[in-house]
CSV table of C-alpha atoms in Angstrom, one decimal:
chain,number,residue,atom,x,y,z
G,1,UNK,CA,-20.6,26.5,32.9
G,2,UNK,CA,-19.6,28.6,30.0
G,3,UNK,CA,-16.6,26.4,29.3
G,4,UNK,CA,-18.8,23.3,29.5
G,5,UNK,CA,-21.2,24.4,26.8
G,6,UNK,CA,-18.3,25.1,24.5
G,7,UNK,CA,-16.9,21.6,25.1
G,8,UNK,CA,-20.2,19.8,24.3
G,9,UNK,CA,-20.6,21.6,21.1
G,10,UNK,CA,-17.0,20.7,19.8
G,11,UNK,CA,-17.5,17.1,20.9
G,12,UNK,CA,-20.6,16.9,18.8
G,13,UNK,CA,-18.6,18.4,15.7
G,14,UNK,CA,-15.9,15.8,16.1
G,15,UNK,CA,-18.5,13.0,16.1
G,16,UNK,CA,-19.9,14.0,13.0
G,17,UNK,CA,-16.7,14.6,11.1
G,18,UNK,CA,-15.7,11.1,11.9
G,19,UNK,CA,-19.0,9.9,10.4
G,20,UNK,CA,-18.2,11.8,7.0
G,21,UNK,CA,-14.7,10.4,7.2
G,22,UNK,CA,-15.9,6.8,7.3
G,23,UNK,CA,-18.6,7.2,4.5
G,24,UNK,CA,-15.9,8.5,2.2
G,25,UNK,CA,-13.6,5.6,3.0
G,26,UNK,CA,-15.9,3.2,2.1
G,27,UNK,CA,-16.1,4.1,-1.5
G,28,UNK,CA,-12.4,3.8,-2.4
G,29,UNK,CA,-9.3,2.2,-1.4
G,30,UNK,CA,-7.3,5.4,-2.0
G,31,UNK,CA,-6.9,7.2,1.2
G,32,UNK,CA,-8.4,10.6,1.0
G,33,UNK,CA,-7.2,13.4,3.2
G,34,UNK,CA,-9.9,14.2,5.5
G,35,UNK,CA,-11.7,17.4,4.8
G,36,UNK,CA,-10.9,20.3,7.2
G,37,UNK,CA,-13.4,20.4,9.8
G,38,UNK,CA,-15.5,23.5,9.5
G,39,UNK,CA,-14.6,26.0,12.2
G,40,UNK,CA,-17.1,25.7,15.1
G,41,UNK,CA,-19.6,28.6,14.6
G,42,UNK,CA,-19.1,31.4,17.3
G,43,UNK,CA,-21.2,31.0,20.4
G,44,UNK,CA,-24.2,33.1,20.4
G,45,UNK,CA,-23.9,35.8,23.1
G,46,UNK,CA,-26.4,38.2,24.8
G,47,UNK,CA,-25.2,41.7,25.9
G,48,UNK,CA,-26.4,44.0,28.6
G,49,UNK,CA,-25.6,47.6,29.3
G,50,UNK,CA,-26.1,48.2,33.2
G,51,UNK,CA,-26.3,52.0,34.0
G,52,UNK,CA,-26.0,52.9,37.7
G,53,UNK,CA,-26.9,56.3,38.7
G,54,UNK,CA,-26.2,57.8,42.2
G,55,UNK,CA,-29.3,59.7,43.6
G,56,UNK,CA,-27.9,60.7,46.9
G,57,UNK,CA,-26.7,64.3,48.1
G,58,UNK,CA,-23.3,63.5,49.2
G,59,UNK,CA,-22.5,59.5,49.2
G,60,UNK,CA,-19.9,58.6,46.3
G,61,UNK,CA,-20.6,55.0,45.4
G,62,UNK,CA,-17.6,52.5,45.2
G,63,UNK,CA,-17.0,50.8,41.9
G,64,UNK,CA,-20.1,48.5,41.2
G,65,UNK,CA,-20.1,44.8,41.1
G,66,UNK,CA,-22.3,43.6,38.4
G,67,UNK,CA,-23.1,39.7,38.5
G,68,UNK,CA,-25.3,37.8,36.2
G,69,UNK,CA,-26.5,34.6,37.8
G,70,UNK,CA,-29.2,31.8,38.2
G,71,UNK,CA,-31.4,31.4,41.1
G,72,UNK,CA,-29.3,29.8,43.9
G,73,UNK,CA,-26.8,32.8,43.9
G,74,UNK,CA,-27.5,36.1,45.9
G,75,UNK,CA,-25.2,38.8,47.1
G,76,UNK,CA,-26.6,38.8,50.5
G,77,UNK,CA,-29.9,37.4,52.3
G,78,UNK,CA,-31.8,39.6,54.9
G,79,UNK,CA,-30.9,38.3,58.2
G,80,UNK,CA,-28.0,36.3,57.3
G,81,UNK,CA,-24.3,37.3,57.9
G,82,UNK,CA,-22.5,39.0,55.2
G,83,UNK,CA,-20.0,37.0,53.0
G,84,UNK,CA,-16.2,38.1,53.7
G,85,UNK,CA,-16.3,39.4,50.0
G,86,UNK,CA,-19.5,41.4,50.8
G,87,UNK,CA,-17.8,42.7,54.0
G,88,UNK,CA,-14.8,43.9,52.1
G,89,UNK,CA,-17.1,45.9,49.7
G,90,UNK,CA,-19.4,47.2,52.3
G,91,UNK,CA,-16.5,48.5,54.6
G,92,UNK,CA,-13.7,49.3,52.1
G,93,UNK,CA,-15.6,49.9,48.8
G,94,UNK,CA,-13.4,47.0,47.2
G,95,UNK,CA,-15.5,44.7,45.1
G,96,UNK,CA,-12.5,42.2,44.3
G,97,UNK,CA,-13.3,39.5,46.6
G,98,UNK,CA,-17.1,39.6,46.1
G,99,UNK,CA,-16.7,39.2,42.4
G,100,UNK,CA,-14.2,36.4,43.2
G,101,UNK,CA,-16.7,34.5,45.2
G,102,UNK,CA,-19.2,35.1,42.4
G,103,UNK,CA,-17.1,33.7,39.8
G,104,UNK,CA,-16.4,30.7,42.0
G,105,UNK,CA,-20.2,30.1,42.4
G,106,UNK,CA,-21.6,27.5,40.3
G,107,UNK,CA,-24.8,29.4,39.9
G,108,UNK,CA,-22.8,32.5,38.4
G,109,UNK,CA,-22.9,33.0,34.9
G,110,UNK,CA,-20.7,36.2,34.4
G,111,UNK,CA,-19.4,39.3,36.3
G,112,UNK,CA,-18.1,42.8,35.7
G,113,UNK,CA,-16.9,45.6,37.6
G,114,UNK,CA,-17.4,49.5,37.2
G,115,UNK,CA,-14.1,51.3,36.6
G,116,UNK,CA,-14.5,54.2,39.0
G,117,UNK,CA,-16.3,55.6,42.1
G,118,UNK,CA,-19.6,57.3,41.1
G,119,UNK,CA,-20.2,60.7,42.5
G,120,UNK,CA,-23.6,62.1,43.5
G,121,UNK,CA,-25.5,62.8,40.5
G,122,UNK,CA,-23.4,60.8,38.1
G,123,UNK,CA,-23.6,57.5,36.6
G,124,UNK,CA,-21.8,54.8,34.9
G,125,UNK,CA,-22.7,52.1,32.3
G,126,UNK,CA,-21.1,48.8,32.6
G,127,UNK,CA,-21.3,46.1,29.9
G,128,UNK,CA,-21.6,42.5,30.8
G,129,UNK,CA,-22.3,39.5,28.2
G,130,UNK,CA,-22.5,35.8,28.4
G,131,UNK,CA,-23.9,33.0,26.2
G,132,UNK,CA,-27.4,33.0,25.0
G,133,UNK,CA,-27.7,29.4,26.2
G,134,UNK,CA,-27.7,30.9,29.8
G,135,UNK,CA,-30.3,33.7,29.2
G,136,UNK,CA,-33.3,31.5,29.9
G,137,UNK,CA,-32.3,31.4,33.6
G,138,UNK,CA,-30.5,34.7,34.1
G,139,UNK,CA,-30.7,37.1,36.8
G,140,UNK,CA,-29.0,40.4,37.5
G,141,UNK,CA,-27.6,41.6,40.9
G,142,UNK,CA,-25.5,44.7,41.5
G,143,UNK,CA,-23.6,45.9,44.7
G,144,UNK,CA,-21.7,48.9,45.7
G,145,UNK,CA,-20.9,51.0,48.9
G,146,UNK,CA,-22.2,54.3,50.1
G,147,UNK,CA,-18.5,55.3,50.9
G,148,UNK,CA,-19.2,58.1,53.4
G,149,UNK,CA,-20.8,55.3,55.9
G,150,UNK,CA,-19.5,52.6,58.0
G,151,UNK,CA,-20.9,49.6,55.9
G,152,UNK,CA,-23.9,50.7,54.1
G,153,UNK,CA,-24.6,49.0,50.6
G,154,UNK,CA,-27.0,49.3,48.0
G,155,UNK,CA,-27.7,47.4,44.6
G,156,UNK,CA,-30.6,45.5,42.8
G,157,UNK,CA,-31.1,41.9,43.5
G,158,UNK,CA,-32.5,39.0,41.4
G,159,UNK,CA,-33.5,41.1,38.5
G,160,UNK,CA,-34.9,38.3,35.8
G,161,UNK,CA,-33.3,38.9,32.5
G,162,UNK,CA,-35.0,36.0,30.6
G,163,UNK,CA,-37.7,37.8,29.2
G,164,UNK,CA,-35.9,40.7,27.7
G,165,UNK,CA,-35.4,41.0,24.0
G,166,UNK,CA,-32.8,43.3,22.2
G,167,UNK,CA,-33.7,46.9,23.0
G,168,UNK,CA,-35.7,46.2,26.0
G,169,UNK,CA,-34.9,48.3,29.1
G,170,UNK,CA,-36.0,47.7,32.6
G,171,UNK,CA,-35.4,50.4,35.4
G,172,UNK,CA,-35.2,49.9,39.2
G,173,UNK,CA,-34.4,51.8,42.1
G,174,UNK,CA,-32.3,50.4,45.0
G,175,UNK,CA,-32.4,51.1,48.7
G,176,UNK,CA,-29.6,51.2,51.4
G,177,UNK,CA,-28.8,48.0,53.3
G,178,UNK,CA,-26.5,47.8,56.4
G,179,UNK,CA,-24.1,44.7,55.8
G,180,UNK,CA,-24.1,44.2,59.8
G,181,UNK,CA,-20.6,43.9,59.7
G,182,UNK,CA,-19.3,47.0,61.3
G,183,UNK,CA,-20.9,49.2,64.2
G,184,UNK,CA,-22.1,52.5,62.7
G,185,UNK,CA,-19.9,54.7,64.8
G,186,UNK,CA,-19.9,57.5,61.9
G,187,UNK,CA,-16.2,58.1,62.8
G,188,UNK,CA,-13.7,59.5,60.4
G,189,UNK,CA,-11.4,56.8,61.4
G,190,UNK,CA,-13.9,54.2,60.2
G,191,UNK,CA,-15.2,55.7,57.1
G,192,UNK,CA,-13.0,55.2,53.9
G,193,UNK,CA,-14.9,57.9,51.7
G,194,UNK,CA,-13.9,61.5,51.4
G,195,UNK,CA,-15.8,62.5,54.5
G,196,UNK,CA,-13.4,60.4,56.7
G,197,UNK,CA,-10.4,59.0,54.8
G,198,UNK,CA,-10.3,56.5,57.4
G,199,UNK,CA,-9.7,52.8,57.7
G,200,UNK,CA,-11.9,50.8,55.2
G,201,UNK,CA,-11.9,46.9,55.9
G,202,UNK,CA,-11.3,45.4,59.2
G,203,UNK,CA,-12.2,41.7,59.9
G,204,UNK,CA,-13.8,42.4,63.2
G,205,UNK,CA,-17.5,42.2,63.1
G,206,UNK,CA,-18.9,44.6,65.9
G,207,UNK,CA,-22.3,45.5,64.8
G,208,UNK,CA,-25.2,44.9,66.9
G,209,UNK,CA,-26.1,41.8,65.1
G,210,UNK,CA,-24.1,39.9,62.4
G,211,UNK,CA,-26.6,40.0,59.8
G,212,UNK,CA,-27.7,42.1,56.7
G,213,UNK,CA,-30.7,44.4,57.3
G,214,UNK,CA,-32.0,47.7,55.8
G,215,UNK,CA,-29.9,50.7,56.8
G,216,UNK,CA,-31.5,53.2,59.3
G,217,UNK,CA,-29.5,56.1,57.5
G,218,UNK,CA,-26.8,58.3,58.7
G,219,UNK,CA,-27.6,60.2,61.9
G,220,UNK,CA,-24.9,62.8,61.8
G,221,UNK,CA,-23.5,65.4,64.2
G,222,UNK,CA,-26.1,67.9,63.2
G,223,UNK,CA,-28.9,65.4,64.2
G,224,UNK,CA,-27.8,64.5,67.8
G,225,UNK,CA,-25.0,62.0,67.2
G,226,UNK,CA,-22.2,64.2,68.8
G,227,UNK,CA,-19.6,61.6,68.1
G,228,UNK,CA,-20.2,61.6,64.5
G,229,UNK,CA,-17.7,63.1,62.0
G,230,UNK,CA,-20.6,63.2,59.4
G,231,UNK,CA,-22.9,66.2,59.0
G,232,UNK,CA,-26.4,66.6,57.4
G,233,UNK,CA,-25.0,66.6,54.0
G,234,UNK,CA,-24.2,62.8,54.2
G,235,UNK,CA,-27.7,61.8,55.4
G,236,UNK,CA,-29.8,59.9,52.8
G,237,UNK,CA,-33.3,58.5,52.2
G,238,UNK,CA,-34.4,55.7,49.9
G,239,UNK,CA,-34.0,55.1,47.1
G,240,UNK,CA,-30.4,55.8,46.9
G,241,UNK,CA,-29.6,54.4,43.3
G,242,UNK,CA,-31.2,53.9,40.0
G,243,UNK,CA,-30.2,51.1,37.8
G,244,UNK,CA,-31.2,51.0,33.9
G,245,UNK,CA,-30.5,47.6,32.2
G,246,UNK,CA,-30.9,47.6,28.6
G,247,UNK,CA,-30.4,44.3,26.5
G,248,UNK,CA,-28.0,45.4,23.7
G,249,UNK,CA,-27.2,42.1,21.9
U,1,UNK,CA,-36.4,30.4,17.6
U,2,UNK,CA,-36.1,31.0,21.4
U,3,UNK,CA,-38.2,33.9,21.2
U,4,UNK,CA,-41.0,32.3,19.3
U,5,UNK,CA,-41.0,29.3,21.7
U,6,UNK,CA,-41.0,31.7,24.8
U,7,UNK,CA,-44.1,33.5,23.1
U,8,UNK,CA,-46.1,30.4,22.6
U,9,UNK,CA,-45.5,29.0,26.2
U,10,UNK,CA,-46.6,32.6,27.5
U,11,UNK,CA,-49.6,32.5,25.5
U,12,UNK,CA,-50.3,28.8,26.8
U,13,UNK,CA,-49.9,30.0,30.3
U,14,UNK,CA,-52.3,32.9,30.1
U,15,UNK,CA,-54.8,30.8,28.3
U,16,UNK,CA,-54.8,28.3,31.0
U,17,UNK,CA,-54.8,31.1,33.7
U,18,UNK,CA,-58.0,32.5,32.0
U,19,UNK,CA,-60.3,29.4,33.0
U,20,UNK,CA,-60.2,29.9,36.8
U,21,UNK,CA,-61.5,33.2,38.2
U,22,UNK,CA,-58.4,33.8,40.3
U,23,UNK,CA,-55.4,32.4,42.2
U,24,UNK,CA,-56.5,30.1,44.8
U,25,UNK,CA,-53.1,28.8,46.3
U,26,UNK,CA,-50.2,30.8,47.3
U,27,UNK,CA,-47.4,31.2,49.7
U,28,UNK,CA,-46.6,34.3,51.7
U,29,UNK,CA,-43.3,35.1,53.3
U,30,UNK,CA,-42.9,38.2,55.4
U,31,UNK,CA,-39.4,39.5,56.1
U,32,UNK,CA,-38.6,42.1,58.9
U,33,UNK,CA,-36.2,44.4,57.0
U,34,UNK,CA,-35.3,46.6,59.8
U,35,UNK,CA,-32.0,47.0,61.9
U,36,UNK,CA,-33.7,47.1,65.4
U,37,UNK,CA,-37.5,47.1,65.2
U,38,UNK,CA,-39.6,44.1,66.1
U,39,UNK,CA,-43.4,43.2,65.0
U,40,UNK,CA,-46.1,42.5,67.2
U,41,UNK,CA,-48.2,39.4,65.8
U,42,UNK,CA,-49.2,39.9,62.0
U,43,UNK,CA,-52.7,39.9,60.7
U,44,UNK,CA,-52.6,38.4,57.2
U,45,UNK,CA,-56.1,38.4,55.3
U,46,UNK,CA,-57.3,37.8,51.9
U,47,UNK,CA,-60.5,39.4,51.4
U,48,UNK,CA,-63.0,40.8,48.7
U,49,UNK,CA,-62.1,43.9,46.8
U,50,UNK,CA,-63.5,47.2,48.2
U,51,UNK,CA,-62.5,46.7,51.8
U,52,UNK,CA,-59.4,48.1,53.4
U,53,UNK,CA,-58.1,47.9,56.9
U,54,UNK,CA,-56.7,51.6,56.8
U,55,UNK,CA,-56.9,54.4,54.1
U,56,UNK,CA,-54.3,57.0,54.1
U,57,UNK,CA,-55.7,60.6,54.7
U,58,UNK,CA,-58.6,59.2,56.9
U,59,UNK,CA,-58.7,58.6,60.7
U,60,UNK,CA,-57.9,55.0,61.8
U,61,UNK,CA,-60.7,52.7,62.8
U,62,UNK,CA,-60.9,51.8,66.6
U,63,UNK,CA,-59.7,48.3,65.7
U,64,UNK,CA,-56.7,49.5,63.6
U,65,UNK,CA,-55.8,51.9,66.4
U,66,UNK,CA,-55.7,49.0,68.8
U,67,UNK,CA,-53.4,47.1,66.6
U,68,UNK,CA,-51.1,50.2,66.2
U,69,UNK,CA,-51.0,51.4,69.7
U,70,UNK,CA,-50.8,47.9,71.4
U,71,UNK,CA,-50.2,45.2,68.8
U,72,UNK,CA,-53.8,43.7,69.6
U,73,UNK,CA,-55.3,42.3,66.3
U,74,UNK,CA,-58.3,40.8,67.8
U,75,UNK,CA,-60.6,43.6,66.6
U,76,UNK,CA,-59.2,43.7,63.0
U,77,UNK,CA,-59.5,39.7,63.1
U,78,UNK,CA,-63.1,40.1,63.8
U,79,UNK,CA,-63.5,42.5,61.0
U,80,UNK,CA,-62.0,40.6,58.4
U,81,UNK,CA,-63.7,37.4,59.7
U,82,UNK,CA,-67.1,39.3,59.2
U,83,UNK,CA,-66.2,39.8,55.5
U,84,UNK,CA,-65.5,36.0,54.9
U,85,UNK,CA,-61.8,36.4,54.6
U,86,UNK,CA,-59.1,33.9,54.3
U,87,UNK,CA,-57.1,34.8,57.5
U,88,UNK,CA,-54.0,33.8,59.1
U,89,UNK,CA,-53.3,35.5,62.5
U,90,UNK,CA,-50.0,35.5,64.2
U,91,UNK,CA,-48.1,33.3,61.6
U,92,UNK,CA,-44.7,34.0,63.5
U,93,UNK,CA,-46.2,32.7,66.7
U,94,UNK,CA,-45.2,36.1,68.6
U,95,UNK,CA,-42.9,38.8,67.7
U,96,UNK,CA,-40.8,38.9,64.5
U,97,UNK,CA,-37.4,40.2,65.2
U,98,UNK,CA,-35.0,42.3,63.0
U,99,UNK,CA,-33.7,40.2,60.0
U,100,UNK,CA,-36.3,37.4,60.7
U,101,UNK,CA,-38.8,35.9,58.3
U,102,UNK,CA,-42.2,33.9,58.7
U,103,UNK,CA,-44.0,32.1,56.0
U,104,UNK,CA,-47.6,30.8,55.5
U,105,UNK,CA,-49.8,29.2,52.8
U,106,UNK,CA,-53.1,30.4,51.8
U,107,UNK,CA,-55.8,29.0,49.9
U,108,UNK,CA,-58.7,31.2,48.7
U,109,UNK,CA,-60.6,28.4,46.6
U,110,UNK,CA,-64.3,29.0,46.4
U,111,UNK,CA,-64.1,32.4,47.6
U,112,UNK,CA,-64.0,36.1,46.3
U,113,UNK,CA,-61.0,36.9,48.4
U,114,UNK,CA,-58.9,38.4,45.6
U,115,UNK,CA,-57.3,41.2,47.6
U,116,UNK,CA,-54.6,40.7,50.4
U,117,UNK,CA,-53.8,43.0,53.4
U,118,UNK,CA,-51.1,42.5,56.0
U,119,UNK,CA,-50.5,44.5,59.0
U,120,UNK,CA,-48.7,44.7,62.3
U,121,UNK,CA,-47.4,47.2,64.9
U,122,UNK,CA,-43.6,48.4,65.0
U,123,UNK,CA,-41.9,48.1,68.3
U,124,UNK,CA,-40.7,50.2,70.2
U,125,UNK,CA,-43.0,53.0,68.6
U,126,UNK,CA,-46.2,54.8,69.9
U,127,UNK,CA,-48.4,53.9,67.1
U,128,UNK,CA,-46.3,53.0,64.0
U,129,UNK,CA,-47.6,50.0,61.9
U,130,UNK,CA,-46.3,48.4,58.6
U,131,UNK,CA,-49.3,47.9,56.2
U,132,UNK,CA,-49.6,46.1,52.9
U,133,UNK,CA,-53.0,47.6,51.8
U,134,UNK,CA,-55.6,45.3,49.8
U,135,UNK,CA,-53.2,44.5,46.9
U,136,UNK,CA,-54.4,42.6,44.0
U,137,UNK,CA,-53.6,38.9,44.5
U,138,UNK,CA,-51.6,37.9,41.1
U,139,UNK,CA,-53.3,35.2,39.3
U,140,UNK,CA,-50.4,34.3,36.9
U,141,UNK,CA,-48.3,31.6,38.5
U,142,UNK,CA,-44.8,33.2,39.9
U,143,UNK,CA,-43.1,35.1,42.3
U,144,UNK,CA,-44.0,38.7,43.4
U,145,UNK,CA,-42.1,40.9,45.7
U,146,UNK,CA,-43.9,43.8,47.6
U,147,UNK,CA,-42.0,46.5,49.8
U,148,UNK,CA,-44.2,47.5,52.7
U,149,UNK,CA,-43.8,51.0,54.3
U,150,UNK,CA,-44.3,52.2,57.8
U,151,UNK,CA,-47.4,54.3,58.6
U,152,UNK,CA,-48.3,56.5,61.6
U,153,UNK,CA,-52.0,55.7,62.7
U,154,UNK,CA,-52.4,59.1,63.7
U,155,UNK,CA,-54.0,58.0,67.1
U,156,UNK,CA,-51.1,58.8,69.7
U,157,UNK,CA,-48.5,61.6,70.1
U,158,UNK,CA,-45.1,60.2,69.2
U,159,UNK,CA,-43.6,61.0,72.8
U,160,UNK,CA,-41.1,58.0,72.4
U,161,UNK,CA,-41.5,57.2,76.0
U,162,UNK,CA,-41.3,53.5,77.0
U,163,UNK,CA,-44.1,53.5,79.7
U,164,UNK,CA,-45.8,50.2,79.0
U,165,UNK,CA,-48.9,52.1,77.7
U,166,UNK,CA,-50.4,49.9,75.0
U,167,UNK,CA,-54.2,50.3,75.5
U,168,UNK,CA,-55.9,52.5,73.0
U,169,UNK,CA,-55.6,56.1,74.4
U,170,UNK,CA,-52.7,55.2,77.0
U,171,UNK,CA,-49.7,57.4,76.2
U,172,UNK,CA,-46.4,55.9,75.4
U,173,UNK,CA,-44.8,52.8,74.2
U,174,UNK,CA,-45.9,49.4,75.3
U,175,UNK,CA,-42.7,47.4,75.1
U,176,UNK,CA,-39.2,47.3,73.8
U,177,UNK,CA,-38.4,43.8,73.0
U,178,UNK,CA,-34.8,44.2,72.2
U,179,UNK,CA,-34.1,45.6,75.8
U,180,UNK,CA,-32.2,48.5,74.2
U,181,UNK,CA,-34.1,51.6,75.0
U,182,UNK,CA,-33.2,54.2,77.8
U,183,UNK,CA,-35.3,55.8,80.4
U,184,UNK,CA,-36.0,59.2,81.9
U,185,UNK,CA,-36.9,61.1,78.6
U,186,UNK,CA,-39.0,64.1,78.7
U,187,UNK,CA,-41.0,63.2,75.7
U,188,UNK,CA,-40.1,63.8,72.0
U,189,UNK,CA,-43.6,65.0,70.6
U,190,UNK,CA,-46.4,66.2,72.6
U,191,UNK,CA,-49.2,65.9,70.0
U,192,UNK,CA,-50.1,64.5,66.7
U,193,UNK,CA,-50.4,67.4,64.3
U,194,UNK,CA,-51.9,64.8,61.7
U,195,UNK,CA,-54.5,62.8,63.2
U,196,UNK,CA,-55.1,60.6,60.0
U,197,UNK,CA,-53.3,57.6,58.7
U,198,UNK,CA,-50.1,58.8,56.9
U,199,UNK,CA,-46.6,57.7,56.2
U,200,UNK,CA,-44.6,57.6,59.3
U,201,UNK,CA,-42.0,60.4,59.5
U,202,UNK,CA,-39.7,58.1,61.3
U,203,UNK,CA,-38.4,57.8,65.0
U,204,UNK,CA,-36.2,60.7,66.3
U,205,UNK,CA,-34.5,58.9,69.3
U,206,UNK,CA,-31.3,60.4,70.8
U,207,UNK,CA,-27.9,58.9,72.4
U,208,UNK,CA,-28.8,59.8,76.1
U,209,UNK,CA,-30.0,56.4,77.6
U,210,UNK,CA,-30.8,58.2,80.8
U,211,UNK,CA,-32.4,61.5,79.9
U,212,UNK,CA,-32.8,63.3,76.7
U,213,UNK,CA,-36.1,63.9,75.2
U,214,UNK,CA,-36.6,60.2,73.8
U,215,UNK,CA,-36.2,56.8,75.3
U,216,UNK,CA,-35.5,55.5,72.0
U,217,UNK,CA,-31.9,55.1,70.7
U,218,UNK,CA,-31.3,57.1,67.3
U,219,UNK,CA,-28.7,54.6,66.4
U,220,UNK,CA,-31.0,51.5,66.6
U,221,UNK,CA,-34.7,52.6,66.5
U,222,UNK,CA,-34.7,54.6,63.3
U,223,UNK,CA,-35.7,53.2,60.2
U,224,UNK,CA,-35.9,54.2,56.5
U,225,UNK,CA,-38.6,52.6,54.2
U,226,UNK,CA,-39.5,50.0,53.1
U,227,UNK,CA,-39.7,48.1,56.6
U,228,UNK,CA,-41.1,44.8,55.6
U,229,UNK,CA,-40.9,42.8,52.4
U,230,UNK,CA,-43.5,40.4,51.4
U,231,UNK,CA,-42.8,37.9,48.8
U,232,UNK,CA,-45.9,36.0,47.2
U,233,UNK,CA,-45.5,32.9,45.3
U,234,UNK,CA,-48.6,31.9,43.3
U,235,UNK,CA,-49.0,28.2,42.4
């Protein structure tokens, strides 16, 4: 999409310089070297800073995926199966394939990734920019894993950016979802975060239903799930993150 | 330039919106967000301002109690019909399973029904219900999202025992549509300490399907708010 916009602009420039050349030639027989075409103006960009804060007690967040997109793209739909990219993020904290899926989607505009996990109480600011021409339909979604779980994710979804002027700020809070791709065993062997150190992604889908829903929360060994390797420290309630979006350009 | 144009079109939209008294035509989409909870038939009612199906901190009405304990919306339906409400009862045509959505269209043309309320019981629970409480129906065309929380009607002890008791006053949980509850529990809670409508403290459950205190499964039947998402699309 970005590429298409640029192409269109330079094609128009090419036409107008041809027209100038033809007009000059009609007045004289001496060939005049064509004037150097003016460099195309740099495309007008918009920029946003997305600050993700971890509100939980003891659930680090995996590096955040940030996706600007139009209507028609969604990280997930409640009641539908997670994509393979979201499964990789939700089970292993790896956002690579989710971002690749977004980049391949015709409704996506731009994407960015956080650089590090975000610990409880901490935050990270991630910049994302794209052509101003795309702003009128732009929405923002983010996704990250609560890493001391089997497959809990959180984020904001479909936040409209179109009405934002430079300096405007929108703050939203996000709740925890269950990707529905892995049973919530709460066993260390299935938890990639520091509370488990176990396996992250596994392609087997063995949750009760292969669909994204809200998360019921961590039960923990301290609240009666005797096979759990998680403690009351790993429990959480909604909201689990805050996302502050500022238009900076 | 873009900003100016946007400002102009916003002005035009609000000027046009000022003429009719209220939104008259909108879609309602109701999504069950939970991992393992079913909803009894929803009651969806657009009604005049100043009316509520429930008020937190106050006792439930008899008709709210019948809905919250047994999923029976007949009494509440009569209540809103008496208000001249615009009503859709049971849009899903039965239970709404985890992850499922149901949609309906409402038209309040020629009425003063500018508030929207939506209620349904959570199964399997004793007297938990999801409630959207008399929100102002937006007049500006667009899409609006509401997250709906689970309330405790405060009318029945949360013993978490699946007994079939759904009539008002009958103890126990009327049904477990997922077929994933246990039996032989001794009873989680013996009495309601708060007899008014309040935000539900959540299900307890346990992992013993043949005993323990609760017939609910803590791995399936717990929830965190919100439990329902309502999306209004105003035309």
